[in-house]
Backbone as numpy.savetxt, mean C-alpha at the origin, in Angstrom:
# Nx Ny Nz CAx CAy CAz Cx Cy Cz
-13.23 20.16 -37.67 -13.66 19.30 -38.76 -14.36 18.05 -38.22
-15.28 17.51 -39.05 -16.04 16.32 -38.67 -16.79 16.51 -37.35
-17.12 17.78 -37.04 -17.87 18.06 -35.82 -17.05 17.96 -34.56
-15.72 17.95 -34.66 -14.84 17.82 -33.50 -14.01 19.09 -33.34
-13.77 19.48 -32.11 -13.01 20.69 -31.84 -11.51 20.47 -31.93
-11.04 19.26 -31.66 -9.61 19.00 -31.68 -9.38 17.54 -32.04
-8.12 17.18 -32.10 -7.77 15.81 -32.52 -8.15 14.78 -31.46
-8.19 15.19 -30.19 -8.57 14.25 -29.14 -10.02 13.81 -29.32
-10.91 14.78 -29.57 -12.32 14.43 -29.80 -12.48 13.59 -31.06
-11.71 13.92 -32.10 -11.81 13.17 -33.35 -11.42 11.70 -33.15
-10.30 11.47 -32.46 -9.85 10.09 -32.22 -10.82 9.37 -31.28
-11.37 10.08 -30.31 -12.32 9.46 -29.38 -13.54 8.95 -30.13
-14.08 9.76 -31.04 -15.26 9.34 -31.79 -14.91 8.28 -32.83
-13.75 8.40 -33.45 -13.38 7.46 -34.50 -13.10 6.07 -33.93
-12.39 6.02 -32.79 -12.00 4.73 -32.21 -12.97 4.25 -31.13
-13.90 5.11 -30.72 -14.84 4.72 -29.68 -14.19 4.56 -28.32
-13.25 5.44 -28.01 -12.53 5.39 -26.74 -12.74 6.69 -25.99
-12.34 6.72 -24.73 -12.49 7.92 -23.91 -11.43 8.96 -24.30
-11.67 10.19 -23.88 -10.71 11.26 -24.14 -9.38 10.99 -23.45
-9.45 10.41 -22.26 -8.22 10.09 -21.54 -7.38 9.07 -22.30
-8.05 8.03 -22.83 -7.32 7.01 -23.59 -6.79 7.60 -24.89
-7.55 8.50 -25.51 -7.08 9.13 -26.74 -5.83 9.96 -26.50
-5.77 10.67 -25.38 -4.58 11.45 -25.05 -3.38 10.54 -24.84
-3.59 9.40 -24.19 -2.49 8.45 -23.98 -1.94 7.95 -25.30
-2.84 7.62 -26.22 -2.39 7.08 -27.50 -1.73 8.16 -28.35
-2.20 9.38 -28.26 -1.55 10.47 -28.98 -0.14 10.71 -28.47
0.02 10.68 -27.16 1.35 10.87 -26.58 2.30 9.77 -27.02
1.81 8.54 -27.04 2.64 7.43 -27.50 2.91 7.53 -28.99
1.90 7.94 -29.76 2.06 8.02 -31.21 3.09 9.04 -31.64
3.28 10.09 -30.86 4.28 11.10 -31.20 5.70 10.55 -31.20
5.91 9.43 -30.52 7.26 8.86 -30.43 7.46 7.63 -31.30
6.38 7.04 -31.80 6.52 5.77 -32.53 5.93 5.83 -33.94
5.45 6.98 -34.37 4.85 7.11 -35.70 5.71 8.04 -36.54
5.85 7.72 -37.81 6.60 8.57 -38.74 5.91 9.93 -38.86
6.70 10.99 -38.83 6.15 12.35 -38.83 6.63 13.11 -40.07
5.90 14.19 -40.36 6.29 15.08 -41.47 6.19 16.52 -41.00
7.04 16.97 -40.07 6.91 18.33 -39.54 7.23 19.41 -40.57
8.18 19.14 -41.48 8.58 20.13 -42.48 8.21 19.69 -43.90
7.27 18.77 -44.00 6.87 18.29 -45.31 7.62 17.06 -45.75
8.74 16.77 -45.11 9.51 15.58 -45.44 9.32 14.54 -44.34
9.25 13.28 -44.69 9.04 12.24 -43.66 10.23 12.14 -42.72
9.92 12.05 -41.44 10.93 11.87 -40.40 10.68 10.53 -39.73
11.69 9.68 -39.62 11.47 8.36 -39.02 10.96 8.47 -37.59
10.32 7.43 -37.14 9.83 7.40 -35.76 10.99 7.52 -34.79
10.75 8.18 -33.69 11.81 8.38 -32.70 12.28 7.05 -32.13
11.34 6.13 -31.90 11.68 4.82 -31.35 11.18 3.75 -32.32
11.97 3.41 -33.32 11.50 2.48 -34.37 11.26 1.06 -33.88
12.01 0.60 -32.89 11.83 -0.77 -32.40 10.47 -0.90 -31.72
10.07 0.12 -30.95 8.74 0.11 -30.34 7.67 0.11 -31.42
7.88 0.95 -32.45 6.91 1.02 -33.54 6.76 -0.32 -34.24
7.87 -1.00 -34.46 7.81 -2.31 -35.12 7.05 -3.32 -34.27
7.27 -3.28 -32.96 6.56 -4.20 -32.07 5.07 -3.94 -32.04
4.67 -2.66 -32.11 3.25 -2.33 -32.12 2.59 -2.76 -33.42
3.29 -2.55 -34.54 2.72 -2.92 -35.84 2.54 -4.43 -35.94
3.51 -5.18 -35.42 3.42 -6.65 -35.48 2.40 -7.21 -34.50
2.03 -6.43 -33.50 1.08 -6.90 -32.50 1.72 -7.65 -31.35
3.05 -7.78 -31.35 3.73 -8.48 -30.27 3.87 -7.62 -29.02
3.87 -6.31 -29.19 4.07 -5.39 -28.07 2.75 -4.72 -27.71
2.39 -4.78 -26.43 1.16 -4.16 -25.97 1.31 -2.67 -25.76
0.17 -1.98 -25.69 0.20 -0.53 -25.51 0.81 -0.13 -24.18
0.43 -0.82 -23.11 0.95 -0.46 -21.79 2.45 -0.64 -21.72
2.95 -1.75 -22.27 4.40 -1.97 -22.29 5.09 -0.92 -23.15
4.48 -0.56 -24.27 5.08 0.46 -25.14 5.16 1.81 -24.42
4.13 2.15 -23.65 4.15 3.41 -22.90 5.27 3.41 -21.87
5.47 2.29 -21.19 6.52 2.21 -20.18 7.89 2.39 -20.83
8.12 1.71 -21.94 9.42 1.80 -22.61 9.64 3.21 -23.17
8.63 3.77 -23.81 8.77 5.11 -24.38 9.02 6.15 -23.28
8.34 6.02 -22.16 8.56 6.96 -21.06 9.97 6.87 -20.51
10.50 5.66 -20.42 11.87 5.48 -19.93 12.88 6.09 -20.89
12.69 5.83 -22.18 13.62 6.37 -23.18 13.56 7.89 -23.23
12.37 8.44 -23.09 12.23 9.90 -23.10 12.94 10.52 -21.91
12.87 9.85 -20.75 13.56 10.37 -19.57 15.07 10.33 -19.74
15.57 9.36 -20.52 17.01 9.24 -20.74 17.49 10.06 -21.93
16.57 10.54 -22.75 16.95 11.25 -23.97 17.74 12.51 -23.63
18.89 12.66 -24.29 19.74 13.82 -24.06 20.70 13.66 -22.90
20.57 12.58 -22.14 21.45 12.35 -20.99 22.46 11.23 -21.24
22.18 10.39 -22.22 23.07 9.27 -22.54 23.33 9.28 -24.04
24.31 8.50 -24.46 24.63 8.40 -25.88 23.50 7.72 -26.63
23.38 8.05 -27.91 22.30 7.48 -28.72 22.45 5.97 -28.85
23.69 5.48 -28.92 23.89 4.03 -29.01 23.37 3.32 -27.76
23.61 3.92 -26.60 23.10 3.33 -25.36 21.57 3.38 -25.33
21.01 4.46 -25.84 19.55 4.58 -25.86 18.94 3.52 -26.77
19.56 3.29 -27.93 19.07 2.25 -28.83 19.20 0.86 -28.20
20.28 0.65 -27.46 20.49 -0.64 -26.80 19.39 -0.91 -25.77
19.05 0.12 -24.99 17.99 -0.02 -23.99 16.65 -0.29 -24.66
16.38 0.40 -25.76 15.11 0.19 -26.46 14.98 -1.25 -26.94
16.03 -1.78 -27.55 15.97 -3.16 -28.05 15.84 -4.16 -26.90
16.55 -3.90 -25.80 16.51 -4.82 -24.66 15.13 -4.84 -24.01
14.53 -3.67 -23.82 13.23 -3.61 -23.16 12.13 -4.18 -24.06
12.19 -3.92 -25.34 11.19 -4.49 -26.25 11.32 -6.00 -26.29
12.55 -6.51 -26.26 12.75 -7.96 -26.24 12.17 -8.57 -24.97
12.36 -7.90 -23.84 11.81 -8.41 -22.58 10.29 -8.36 -22.59
9.72 -7.33 -23.20 8.26 -7.18 -23.22 7.61 -8.18 -24.16
8.31 -8.60 -25.21 7.73 -9.52 -26.19 8.18 -10.96 -25.98
9.16 -11.18 -25.11 9.65 -12.54 -24.89 10.64 -13.01 -25.93
11.18 -12.09 -26.71 12.15 -12.46 -27.75 13.55 -12.53 -27.15
14.38 -13.34 -27.76 15.79 -13.44 -27.35 16.62 -12.72 -28.40
17.28 -11.66 -28.00 18.11 -10.85 -28.88 19.51 -10.79 -28.31
20.47 -10.27 -29.07 21.83 -10.13 -28.51 21.88 -9.33 -27.22
20.90 -8.45 -27.01 20.88 -7.64 -25.79 20.42 -8.45 -24.57
19.63 -9.49 -24.78 19.08 -10.25 -23.65 19.60 -11.67 -23.58
20.31 -12.13 -24.59 20.81 -13.50 -24.59 21.75 -13.73 -23.42
21.51 -14.81 -22.68 22.35 -15.16 -21.54 21.96 -14.49 -20.24
21.00 -13.57 -20.27 20.57 -12.89 -19.06 19.46 -13.69 -18.38
19.31 -13.56 -17.05 18.21 -14.24 -16.37 16.86 -13.77 -16.91
15.98 -14.70 -17.21 14.66 -14.35 -17.73 14.61 -14.16 -19.23
15.71 -14.43 -19.93 15.70 -14.27 -21.38 14.70 -15.23 -22.00
13.88 -14.71 -22.91 12.86 -15.52 -23.56 11.53 -15.54 -22.84
11.47 -14.95 -21.65 10.22 -14.88 -20.89 9.58 -13.52 -21.13
8.30 -13.53 -21.42 7.59 -12.28 -21.67 7.28 -11.60 -20.35
7.84 -10.43 -20.13 7.66 -9.71 -18.88 6.29 -9.03 -18.84
5.68 -9.08 -17.67 4.44 -8.33 -17.46 4.79 -6.84 -17.34
3.81 -5.94 -17.51 4.11 -4.51 -17.39 4.75 -4.13 -16.06
4.35 -4.78 -14.97 4.95 -4.45 -13.67 6.43 -4.82 -13.64
6.77 -6.02 -14.13 8.17 -6.42 -14.17 8.95 -5.55 -15.16
8.31 -5.20 -16.26 8.98 -4.36 -17.25 9.27 -2.98 -16.69
8.34 -2.45 -15.89 8.57 -1.13 -15.28 9.75 -1.18 -14.32
9.86 -2.25 -13.55 11.00 -2.39 -12.64 12.30 -2.51 -13.41
12.30 -3.26 -14.51 13.52 -3.39 -15.31 13.89 -2.06 -15.96
12.88 -1.30 -16.39 13.15 0.01 -16.99 13.80 0.95 -15.98
13.35 0.90 -14.74 13.98 1.72 -13.71 15.41 1.29 -13.45
15.68 -0.02 -13.57 17.06 -0.51 -13.42 17.95 0.06 -14.52
17.47 0.03 -15.75 18.24 0.59 -16.85 18.46 2.09 -16.64
17.44 2.78 -16.23 17.54 4.22 -16.03 18.53 4.55 -14.93
18.50 3.77 -13.85 19.44 4.01 -12.76 20.87 3.65 -13.13
21.06 2.66 -14.02 22.40 2.26 -14.42 23.03 3.28 -15.39
22.25 3.73 -16.36 22.79 4.63 -17.37 22.86 6.08 -16.89
21.99 6.45 -15.99 21.97 7.83 -15.49 21.90 7.81 -13.97
22.99 7.35 -13.31 22.93 7.21 -11.85 22.74 8.51 -11.11
23.14 9.63 -11.71 22.99 10.93 -11.04 21.70 11.63 -11.43
20.87 10.95 -12.21 19.66 11.61 -12.68 18.69 11.95 -11.57
18.64 11.09 -10.54 17.69 11.34 -9.44 18.26 12.25 -8.37
19.59 12.39 -8.33 20.21 13.17 -7.25 19.78 14.63 -7.24
19.79 15.34 -8.40 19.38 16.75 -8.34 17.92 16.95 -7.97
17.11 15.90 -8.06 15.68 16.04 -7.77 15.30 15.63 -6.36
16.29 15.25 -5.54 15.99 14.76 -4.20 15.18 15.77 -3.40
15.67 17.01 -3.34 14.99 18.03 -2.54 13.61 18.33 -3.10
13.50 18.37 -4.43 12.21 18.66 -5.05 11.20 17.56 -4.77
11.65 16.31 -4.92 10.75 15.18 -4.69 10.32 15.12 -3.23
11.27 15.34 -2.33 10.93 15.28 -0.90 9.97 16.39 -0.52
10.11 17.56 -1.16 9.21 18.67 -0.86 7.80 18.39 -1.36
7.67 17.53 -2.37 6.35 17.20 -2.91 5.67 16.05 -2.18
6.40 15.37 -1.29 5.78 14.27 -0.55 4.68 14.82 0.35
3.57 14.14 0.38 2.41 14.66 1.09 1.56 13.52 1.62
0.72 13.85 2.58 -0.22 12.89 3.17 -1.48 13.65 3.54
-2.58 13.29 2.95 -3.84 13.99 3.20 -4.97 12.98 3.35
-6.07 13.45 3.93 -7.29 12.66 4.07 -8.32 13.16 3.08
-9.00 12.24 2.41 -10.08 12.61 1.52 -11.39 12.76 2.28
-12.46 13.00 1.55 -13.78 13.15 2.15 -14.33 11.79 2.56
-15.16 11.80 3.58 -15.76 10.57 4.09 -16.56 9.88 2.99
-16.32 8.57 2.81 -17.02 7.81 1.80 -17.27 6.41 2.31
-18.55 6.03 2.42 -18.95 4.71 2.90 -18.38 4.44 4.31
-18.37 5.47 5.14 -17.90 5.30 6.51 -16.40 5.29 6.68
-15.64 5.55 5.63 -14.18 5.51 5.70 -13.60 6.78 5.09
-12.47 7.22 5.66 -11.73 8.35 5.11 -10.61 7.81 4.22
-10.61 8.12 2.93 -9.51 7.66 2.07 -8.22 8.38 2.43
-7.15 7.64 2.48 -5.83 8.18 2.80 -5.05 8.32 1.51
-4.65 9.53 1.19 -3.93 9.79 -0.05 -2.53 10.28 0.29
-1.54 9.66 -0.31 -0.16 9.98 0.04 0.74 9.88 -1.18
1.74 10.72 -1.23 2.85 10.64 -2.18 4.12 10.62 -1.34
4.82 9.50 -1.34 5.98 9.33 -0.47 7.22 9.10 -1.31
8.37 9.36 -0.72 9.65 9.14 -1.38 9.97 7.65 -1.40
10.85 7.22 -2.29 11.25 5.80 -2.29 11.81 5.35 -0.95
12.52 6.24 -0.25 13.08 5.86 1.05 11.98 5.56 2.06
10.97 6.44 2.11 9.86 6.20 3.04 9.07 4.97 2.64
8.92 4.72 1.35 8.25 3.50 0.89 9.01 2.27 1.39
10.34 2.32 1.33 11.12 1.20 1.82 10.95 0.99 3.31
10.90 2.09 4.08 10.71 1.98 5.53 9.35 1.35 5.83
8.33 1.81 5.14 6.98 1.29 5.38 6.87 -0.18 4.98
7.45 -0.54 3.84 7.40 -1.94 3.40 8.10 -2.85 4.40
9.26 -2.41 4.90 9.99 -3.22 5.87 9.19 -3.40 7.15
8.55 -2.33 7.60 7.75 -2.42 8.82 6.55 -3.34 8.62
5.88 -3.22 7.49 4.74 -4.10 7.21 5.18 -5.55 7.13
6.30 -5.79 6.44 6.79 -7.17 6.31 7.15 -7.76 7.66
7.66 -6.92 8.57 8.01 -7.41 9.90 6.77 -7.90 10.64
5.69 -7.13 10.57 4.46 -7.53 11.24 3.78 -8.71 10.54
3.93 -8.79 9.22 3.24 -9.82 8.45 4.07 -11.09 8.28
5.26 -11.13 8.87 6.12 -12.30 8.70 5.47 -13.53 9.33
5.87 -14.68 8.85 5.26 -15.94 9.31 5.53 -16.21 10.78
6.64 -15.69 11.32 6.98 -15.96 12.72 6.27 -15.01 13.66
5.60 -13.99 13.15 4.89 -13.07 14.00 3.48 -13.60 14.20
3.26 -14.24 15.33 1.99 -14.94 15.57 1.20 -14.27 16.69
-0.09 -14.42 16.61 -0.97 -13.87 17.63 -0.98 -14.78 18.85
-0.82 -14.24 20.07 -0.88 -15.09 21.27 -2.23 -15.78 21.38
-2.19 -17.07 21.76 -3.42 -17.84 21.90 -3.36 -18.63 23.20
-4.51 -18.89 23.78 -4.62 -19.71 24.98 -5.19 -21.06 24.55
-4.39 -22.12 24.67 -4.82 -23.44 24.24 -5.25 -24.25 25.46
-6.29 -25.10 25.32 -6.75 -25.90 26.46 -5.69 -26.92 26.86
-5.63 -27.19 28.15 -4.68 -28.17 28.67 -5.42 -29.31 29.33
-4.80 -30.46 29.29 -5.38 -31.63 29.96 -5.03 -31.59 31.44
-5.60 -32.55 32.16 -5.30 -32.62 33.57 -3.85 -32.98 33.78
-3.27 -32.54 34.86 -1.84 -32.70 35.11 -1.46 -34.05 35.66
-2.26 -35.11 35.39 -1.92 -36.43 35.92 -0.72 -37.03 35.19
-0.63 -36.77 33.88 0.46 -37.36 33.10 1.68 -36.46 33.21
2.79 -36.96 33.79 3.97 -36.10 33.94 4.63 -35.75 32.62
4.29 -36.49 31.55 4.93 -36.20 30.27 4.29 -35.04 29.54
3.16 -34.54 30.10 2.46 -33.43 29.48 2.60 -32.22 30.40
3.06 -31.12 29.85 3.27 -29.91 30.64 2.71 -28.73 29.87
1.70 -28.08 30.45 1.09 -26.89 29.87 0.64 -27.12 28.43
0.05 -28.30 28.19 -0.50 -28.55 26.87 0.51 -28.96 25.83
1.78 -29.16 26.20 2.82 -29.55 25.25 3.38 -30.89 25.68
3.42 -31.84 24.77 3.96 -33.17 25.05 5.48 -33.08 25.01
6.12 -33.39 26.14 7.58 -33.28 26.20 8.25 -34.32 25.32
7.52 -35.39 24.97 8.09 -36.41 24.10 7.94 -36.04 22.63
7.25 -34.95 22.36 7.04 -34.53 20.98 8.35 -33.99 20.42
8.79 -34.46 19.24 10.03 -33.94 18.68 9.96 -32.47 18.33
8.74 -31.94 18.16 8.61 -30.51 17.90 8.47 -29.79 19.24
9.48 -29.06 19.70 9.42 -28.46 21.04 8.35 -27.41 21.19
7.93 -26.81 20.10 6.92 -25.76 20.25 5.51 -26.30 20.13
5.37 -27.62 20.02 4.05 -28.22 20.00 3.32 -28.08 18.70
3.99 -27.61 17.63 3.33 -27.43 16.36 3.32 -28.75 15.60
2.22 -29.01 14.92 2.10 -30.23 14.15 1.61 -29.89 12.75
2.12 -30.61 11.79 1.73 -30.37 10.41 1.16 -31.68 9.86
-0.17 -31.81 9.93 -0.83 -33.02 9.48 -1.88 -32.69 8.43
-1.53 -31.75 7.57 -2.51 -31.30 6.58 -2.79 -32.39 5.56
-4.05 -32.45 5.15 -4.45 -33.39 4.12 -3.92 -32.89 2.78
-3.10 -33.68 2.09 -2.52 -33.18 0.84 -3.55 -32.92 -0.24
-4.76 -33.48 -0.08 -5.80 -33.29 -1.09 -6.81 -32.23 -0.66
-6.55 -31.56 0.45 -7.48 -30.54 0.94 -7.29 -29.25 0.16
-8.40 -28.54 -0.06 -8.33 -27.26 -0.75 -7.83 -26.16 0.16
-7.84 -26.39 1.47 -7.38 -25.39 2.43 -5.88 -25.59 2.65
-5.04 -24.60 2.27 -3.59 -24.78 2.42 -3.14 -24.76 3.87
-4.01 -24.35 4.81 -3.61 -24.24 6.20 -4.19 -25.36 7.06
-4.85 -26.37 6.45 -5.44 -27.45 7.22 -4.37 -28.19 8.00
-4.57 -28.33 9.30 -3.63 -29.06 10.15 -2.46 -28.25 10.62
-2.31 -27.02 10.17 -1.20 -26.18 10.61 -1.67 -25.35 11.79
-1.14 -25.65 12.98 -1.61 -24.97 14.19 -1.20 -23.51 14.22
-0.29 -23.10 13.33 0.13 -21.70 13.32 -0.91 -20.80 12.67
-1.79 -21.38 11.86 -2.80 -20.59 11.18 -3.96 -20.35 12.14
-4.25 -19.08 12.42 -5.27 -18.74 13.41 -6.59 -18.33 12.77
-6.80 -18.65 11.49 -8.07 -18.35 10.84 -8.20 -16.91 10.40
-7.11 -16.17 10.30 -7.15 -14.77 9.89 -7.47 -14.70 8.40
-8.63 -14.18 8.07 -9.05 -14.10 6.67 -8.96 -12.68 6.12
-8.27 -11.78 6.82 -8.15 -10.41 6.34 -7.28 -10.36 5.08
-7.58 -9.38 4.23 -6.75 -9.16 3.05 -5.47 -8.45 3.47
-4.52 -8.39 2.54 -3.25 -7.71 2.84 -3.48 -6.24 3.14
-4.41 -5.60 2.42 -4.70 -4.20 2.68 -5.30 -3.99 4.05
-6.20 -4.88 4.47 -6.80 -4.77 5.80 -5.74 -4.96 6.88
-4.82 -5.89 6.66 -3.76 -6.10 7.64 -2.85 -4.88 7.74
-2.52 -4.27 6.60 -1.67 -3.08 6.64 -2.36 -1.94 7.37
-3.68 -1.80 7.19 -4.41 -0.76 7.91 -4.35 -0.99 9.41
-4.52 -2.24 9.85 -4.45 -2.55 11.27 -3.03 -2.35 11.81
-2.03 -2.69 10.99 -0.64 -2.48 11.42 -0.37 -1.00 11.59
-0.86 -0.18 10.67 -0.65 1.26 10.77 -1.29 1.81 12.04
-2.44 1.28 12.40 -3.09 1.71 13.65 -2.24 1.33 14.85
-1.69 0.12 14.86 -0.83 -0.31 15.97 0.41 0.56 16.07
0.97 0.93 14.92 2.17 1.77 14.92 1.87 3.13 15.53
0.74 3.72 15.16 0.38 5.03 15.72 0.06 4.93 17.21
-0.59 3.86 17.62 -0.88 3.68 19.05 0.41 3.52 19.84
1.37 2.77 19.30 2.66 2.61 19.98 3.41 3.93 20.04
3.33 4.72 18.97 4.00 6.03 18.97 3.37 6.97 19.99
2.05 6.88 20.17 1.38 7.74 21.15 1.80 7.39 22.57
2.11 6.11 22.83 2.54 5.70 24.17 4.03 5.89 24.40
4.78 6.18 23.36 6.23 6.33 23.50 6.54 7.58 24.32
7.39 7.46 25.34 7.73 8.64 26.16 8.40 9.75 25.35
9.03 9.41 24.23 9.71 10.42 23.43 8.76 11.22 22.55
7.51 10.79 22.45 6.54 11.52 21.65 6.19 12.84 22.33
6.15 13.96 21.59 5.80 15.24 22.21 4.45 15.19 22.91
4.36 15.89 24.03 3.14 15.90 24.84 2.21 17.02 24.38
0.93 16.85 24.71 -0.08 17.87 24.43 -0.69 18.32 25.76
-0.38 19.53 26.16 -0.88 20.00 27.45 -0.31 19.23 28.62
0.90 18.72 28.47 1.53 17.97 29.55 1.15 16.51 29.59
0.32 16.05 28.66 -0.11 14.65 28.65 0.21 14.04 27.29
0.26 12.72 27.27 0.50 12.02 26.01 -0.67 12.25 25.06
-0.44 12.15 23.74 -1.55 12.32 22.79 -2.68 11.36 23.09
-3.85 11.92 23.36 -5.01 11.11 23.75 -6.20 11.49 22.88
-6.87 10.50 22.33 -8.07 10.73 21.53 -9.26 10.86 22.47
-9.92 12.00 22.44 -11.07 12.26 23.29 -12.36 12.01 22.49
-13.16 11.06 22.97 -14.44 10.74 22.34 -15.56 11.26 23.24
-16.46 12.05 22.68 -17.56 12.63 23.44 -18.85 11.89 23.13
-19.65 11.64 24.16 -20.97 11.04 23.98 -21.90 11.59 25.06
-23.15 11.77 24.70 -24.13 12.27 25.65 -24.32 11.26 26.77
-24.37 11.75 28.02 -24.49 10.85 29.18 -25.77 10.03 29.12
-26.85 10.64 28.64 -28.12 9.91 28.54 -28.01 8.77 27.53
-27.37 9.04 26.39 -27.18 7.99 25.39 -26.31 6.87 25.94
-25.28 7.23 26.68 -24.40 6.21 27.25 -25.14 5.35 28.26
-25.99 5.99 29.06 -26.75 5.25 30.06 -27.78 4.32 29.41
-28.38 4.77 28.31 -29.41 3.97 27.64 -28.83 2.96 26.65
-27.52 3.01 26.44 -26.89 2.06 25.52 -27.19 2.31 24.06
-27.27 3.58 23.67 -27.56 3.90 22.27 -26.86 5.21 21.94
-26.99 5.64 20.68 -26.38 6.88 20.26 -25.00 6.67 19.65
-24.33 7.78 19.39 -23.01 7.75 18.78 -22.09 8.70 19.52
-20.79 8.54 19.28 -19.80 9.43 19.86 -19.15 10.30 18.80
-18.42 11.30 19.26 -17.78 12.24 18.34 -16.36 12.52 18.80
-15.48 12.73 17.82 -14.10 13.11 18.08 -13.90 14.52 17.56
-13.25 15.36 18.36 -13.01 16.74 17.94 -12.20 16.77 16.64
-12.69 17.55 15.67 -11.99 17.68 14.40 -12.34 16.64 13.37
-13.16 15.65 13.75 -13.57 14.58 12.82 -15.07 14.68 12.62
-15.49 14.77 11.37 -16.91 14.96 11.08 -17.72 13.69 11.26
-17.13 12.54 11.02 -17.88 11.29 11.06 -18.12 10.85 12.50
-19.29 10.28 12.79 -19.58 9.80 14.15 -18.89 8.48 14.44
-18.78 8.15 15.72 -18.21 6.89 16.19 -19.34 6.02 16.71
-19.36 4.76 16.33 -20.43 3.87 16.75 -20.40 3.67 18.26
-21.55 3.30 18.82 -21.63 3.10 20.27 -20.72 1.97 20.72
-20.55 0.95 19.90 -19.66 -0.16 20.27 -18.22 0.32 20.42
-17.78 1.19 19.50 -16.43 1.73 19.61 -16.28 2.62 20.84
-17.35 3.33 21.17 -17.31 4.17 22.37 -17.11 3.32 23.61
-17.87 2.24 23.73 -17.74 1.37 24.91 -16.37 0.70 24.95
-15.83 0.35 23.78 -14.49 -0.24 23.76 -13.44 0.77 24.22
-13.59 2.03 23.81 -12.65 3.06 24.24 -12.75 3.30 25.74
-13.97 3.27 26.28 -14.15 3.44 27.72 -13.51 2.27 28.46
-13.68 1.07 27.94 -13.10 -0.12 28.58 -11.58 -0.05 28.58
-10.99 0.48 27.51 -9.54 0.51 27.40 -8.92 1.72 28.08
-9.58 2.89 27.95 -8.96 4.11 28.45 -9.69 4.81 29.57
-10.90 4.36 29.91 -11.63 5.01 30.98 -12.55 6.10 30.47
-13.30 6.69 31.41 -14.27 7.73 31.06 -14.22 8.83 32.10
-14.62 10.02 31.68 -14.63 11.18 32.56 -15.96 11.91 32.40
-16.64 12.17 33.52 -17.96 12.79 33.50 -17.79 14.31 33.50
-18.36 14.96 32.46 -18.27 16.42 32.33 -19.68 16.96 32.15
-20.02 18.02 32.90 -21.33 18.67 32.79 -21.12 20.07 32.21
-21.84 20.35 31.10 -21.74 21.64 30.44 -22.99 22.46 30.75
-22.80 23.76 30.80 -23.92 24.67 30.98 -24.60 24.98 29.66
-25.65 25.79 29.72 -26.40 26.12 28.49 -25.56 26.95 27.52
-24.56 27.64 28.01 -23.71 28.45 27.15 -22.42 27.73 26.76
-22.29 26.47 27.15 -21.10 25.70 26.79 -20.01 25.72 27.83
-20.21 26.44 28.93 -19.18 26.48 29.96 -19.23 25.20 30.79
-18.07 24.78 31.31 -17.96 23.54 32.08 -18.41 23.81 33.52
-19.45 23.08 33.95 -19.95 23.23 35.31 -19.35 22.19 36.25
-19.01 21.03 35.73 -18.47 19.96 36.58 -17.50 19.12 35.76
-16.36 18.80 36.35 -15.36 17.96 35.71 -14.98 16.86 36.67
-15.44 15.64 36.38 -15.18 14.52 37.27 -13.82 13.89 37.03
-13.49 12.94 37.89 -12.24 12.20 37.76 -12.38 11.12 36.69
-11.24 10.71 36.15 -11.24 9.64 35.16 -11.49 8.30 35.84
-12.49 7.60 35.39 -12.85 6.29 35.95 -12.44 5.22 34.95
-11.61 4.30 35.39 -11.10 3.26 34.51 -11.68 1.90 34.91
-11.87 1.06 33.91 -12.40 -0.28 34.16 -11.34 -1.20 34.74
-10.08 -0.98 34.36 -8.99 -1.85 34.81 -7.82 -0.99 35.25
-7.07 -1.51 36.21 -5.85 -0.85 36.65 -4.76 -1.07 35.59
-3.69 -0.27 35.62 -2.60 -0.48 34.66 -2.03 -1.90 34.70
-1.92 -2.50 35.89 -1.39 -3.87 35.99 -2.36 -4.88 35.38
-3.67 -4.64 35.59 -4.65 -5.54 34.99 -4.63 -5.44 33.46
-4.48 -4.22 32.95 -4.41 -4.05 31.50 -3.18 -4.72 30.94
-2.05 -4.64 31.65 -0.83 -5.30 31.19 -1.00 -6.81 31.17
-1.72 -7.33 32.18 -1.95 -8.77 32.22 -2.87 -9.21 31.09
-3.88 -8.39 30.81 -4.81 -8.73 29.72 -4.09 -8.69 28.38
């Protein structure tokens, strides 16, 4: 009817929204709108959510979160408990103070959808503590980690992890990102004529680590005068990516890591000898379609060394040279 094949298309054209948004609203409407399945009106499944939507105090995203939580608890808890949770979550989402929220921390404060989702999980875990236990094996079996197709020079990393692994990763990231985890720096020192100055630190300074906090209170830069700030302007996502790289590099050097062909896991980068000699071209890693820039190739040679290999016209190895390193292991440790 009306030139539409189904109700999703009809709502999309009528409201001027996408099909995806229409499906979301239909799913929510099935729980908060009065129905007539047998010709007689049936009250909405979640009347408090419906009242909040009609009044305009409750947003669609918050309503979806609450309805999803109640649906997950439906049939597992008593109806009185389910009604209590509905009233409490709607009150938190709208900032209202009700008997369910009076006296609780945050009562009267309108929760954002993210905070509301966390509170909904708390309610779900309290009323149905064994609800997640039967799904442990299923959820763990569905955890996955894959690489997407190359896009703008980067491979997207797609993962579905368990809450336990999320906690491990968050703790590891927080450890590296903590304020006390600082990058080593070499600071200039004055001449050693003054005995009160030793290695750039004034022994009379009440701060033994030489840190000073003389920031201008009217400065727009929150790190002005703080010697601990090293000018790192990376975003949190960029820092996590670098931390993940450090973790994998440390795991590759760990003696307990399984060996490949009797050697530790080593990334082999190939580049044509002529290109390397002329200072141009790109490198390649086996199994990776994207090329490696010449700068990265030279950095890898500087850190791990290079090996000269000559191939024949049929791909057979004619010559295999020794690994030539720029620095000895002791020099690398010192650097």
